[in-house]
Structure formats: C-alpha cells, structure tokens
Amino acid sequence: MKKILKFGNRSVILVRSKSAATAQLEPLQVNAAFPQELATLADAMNEIETVDVHTILIPPGKVCFTVDKGVTDCALTLAVSEAITKVFDTDVSVSNART
C-alpha cells in the first residue's frame, strides 16, 4: 500500500508492506539539525495502539514503524491521518500514490 496524505503545503507518504511501514514527511525544515515536528509526529504515531515506532531517519524525514498484522490498510491510513491532525492541527486529504 502507498498513500499520499496531504495537509496544507505538506504531505506524508505512507508506505506499508505486511507489518513494516514508513511515513515520510515532505518538505522538512531545512535549517533544523533534528526536525522537532518529525519527532512529534513519531510520538503521536507511537500512541496508536497498533503501531510501534522503531526509528526516525532524519535526512529523508522518515518514521519507520511496525503495524499489527490484523490492521487493515484503511485503518492504518485513518490512524496516521488522525496523528497528523493532532500534530499539525489541520485537515488531511488522502490519495493513492503511483508506484
């Protein structure tokens, strides 16, 4: 599964393969050594019951995490959208990404 979650002038590319997944935030703050908003998003995602965040890759702006096997792609997309809304206080639109 690959989805683009857009909010304002930013986006998160959500990619899932079985129980492994990544969420890449674009664009990142260019002047920050460690983008605080990426860490805040990772914390919000870690609060999702079925998600376990493992690492943050700063240069590409990715959050790497695992997802429980019983979670559908739709449920994961909704949960990540809610985390984005919580962190950035904005509405999120979802679209399919071309592979």
C-alpha positions as semicolon CSV with decimal commas, in nm:
position;residue;x (nm);y (nm);z (nm)
1;M;0,000;0,000;0,000
2;K;0,121;0,350;-0,080
3;K;-0,085;0,659;0,009
4;I;-0,022;1,032;0,000
5;L;-0,169;1,225;0,291
6;K;-0,177;1,597;0,206
7;F;-0,224;1,882;0,451
8;G;-0,158;2,248;0,377
9;N;0,153;2,268;0,156
10;R;0,300;1,949;0,305
11;S;0,248;1,577;0,267
12;V;0,324;1,242;0,425
13;I;0,391;0,944;0,202
14;L;0,267;0,634;0,383
15;V;0,407;0,301;0,261
16;R;0,319;-0,038;0,407
17;S;0,435;-0,390;0,324
18;K;0,287;-0,656;0,553
19;S;0,379;-0,542;0,905
20;A;0,659;-0,298;0,812
21;A;0,577;0,063;0,724
22;T;0,724;0,410;0,678
23;A;0,582;0,760;0,682
24;Q;0,791;1,024;0,503
25;L;0,723;1,389;0,583
26;E;0,780;1,637;0,300
27;P;0,916;1,904;0,294
28;L;1,135;1,904;0,604
29;Q;1,264;2,214;0,781
30;V;1,594;2,289;0,609
31;N;1,769;2,470;0,894
32;A;1,698;2,217;1,170
33;A;1,957;1,955;1,263
34;F;1,675;1,745;1,408
35;P;1,325;1,841;1,288
36;Q;1,113;1,861;1,603
37;E;0,791;1,820;1,406
38;L;0,911;1,482;1,279
39;A;0,978;1,369;1,637
40;T;0,637;1,498;1,746
41;L;0,471;1,310;1,461
42;A;0,660;0,993;1,560
43;D;0,541;1,035;1,920
44;A;0,181;1,082;1,806
45;M;0,206;0,774;1,585
46;N;0,354;0,573;1,871
47;E;0,039;0,649;2,072
48;I;-0,162;0,450;1,815
49;E;-0,237;0,116;1,981
50;T;-0,146;-0,095;1,677
51;V;0,172;0,094;1,578
52;D;0,523;0,057;1,720
53;V;0,768;0,326;1,602
54;H;1,125;0,195;1,577
55;T;1,336;0,476;1,435
56;I;1,343;0,820;1,275
57;L;1,561;0,865;0,968
58;I;1,639;1,236;0,959
59;P;1,785;1,301;0,612
60;P;1,489;1,157;0,423
61;G;1,245;1,256;0,701
62;K;1,108;0,906;0,756
63;V;0,944;0,743;1,054
64;C;0,992;0,364;1,042
65;F;0,741;0,152;1,231
66;T;0,566;-0,183;1,250
67;V;0,194;-0,245;1,237
68;D;-0,005;-0,530;1,395
69;K;-0,093;-0,793;1,135
70;G;-0,470;-0,763;1,182
71;V;-0,478;-0,392;1,099
72;T;-0,624;-0,306;0,757
73;D;-0,464;-0,051;0,528
74;C;-0,771;0,169;0,570
75;A;-0,747;0,162;0,950
76;L;-0,374;0,245;0,936
77;T;-0,434;0,535;0,697
78;L;-0,708;0,672;0,924
79;A;-0,490;0,640;1,236
80;V;-0,192;0,814;1,075
81;S;-0,425;1,088;0,942
82;E;-0,552;1,145;1,295
83;A;-0,192;1,167;1,425
84;I;-0,114;1,428;1,157
85;T;-0,426;1,624;1,252
86;K;-0,322;1,613;1,619
87;V;0,033;1,736;1,549
88;F;-0,028;1,992;1,272
89;D;-0,387;2,093;1,364
90;T;-0,513;2,068;1,007
91;D;-0,735;1,857;0,785
92;V;-0,582;1,574;0,583
93;S;-0,676;1,452;0,234
94;V;-0,579;1,102;0,122
95;S;-0,496;0,983;-0,228
96;N;-0,337;0,675;-0,381
97;A;0,027;0,708;-0,478
98;R;0,162;0,572;-0,803
99;T;0,429;0,311;-0,759
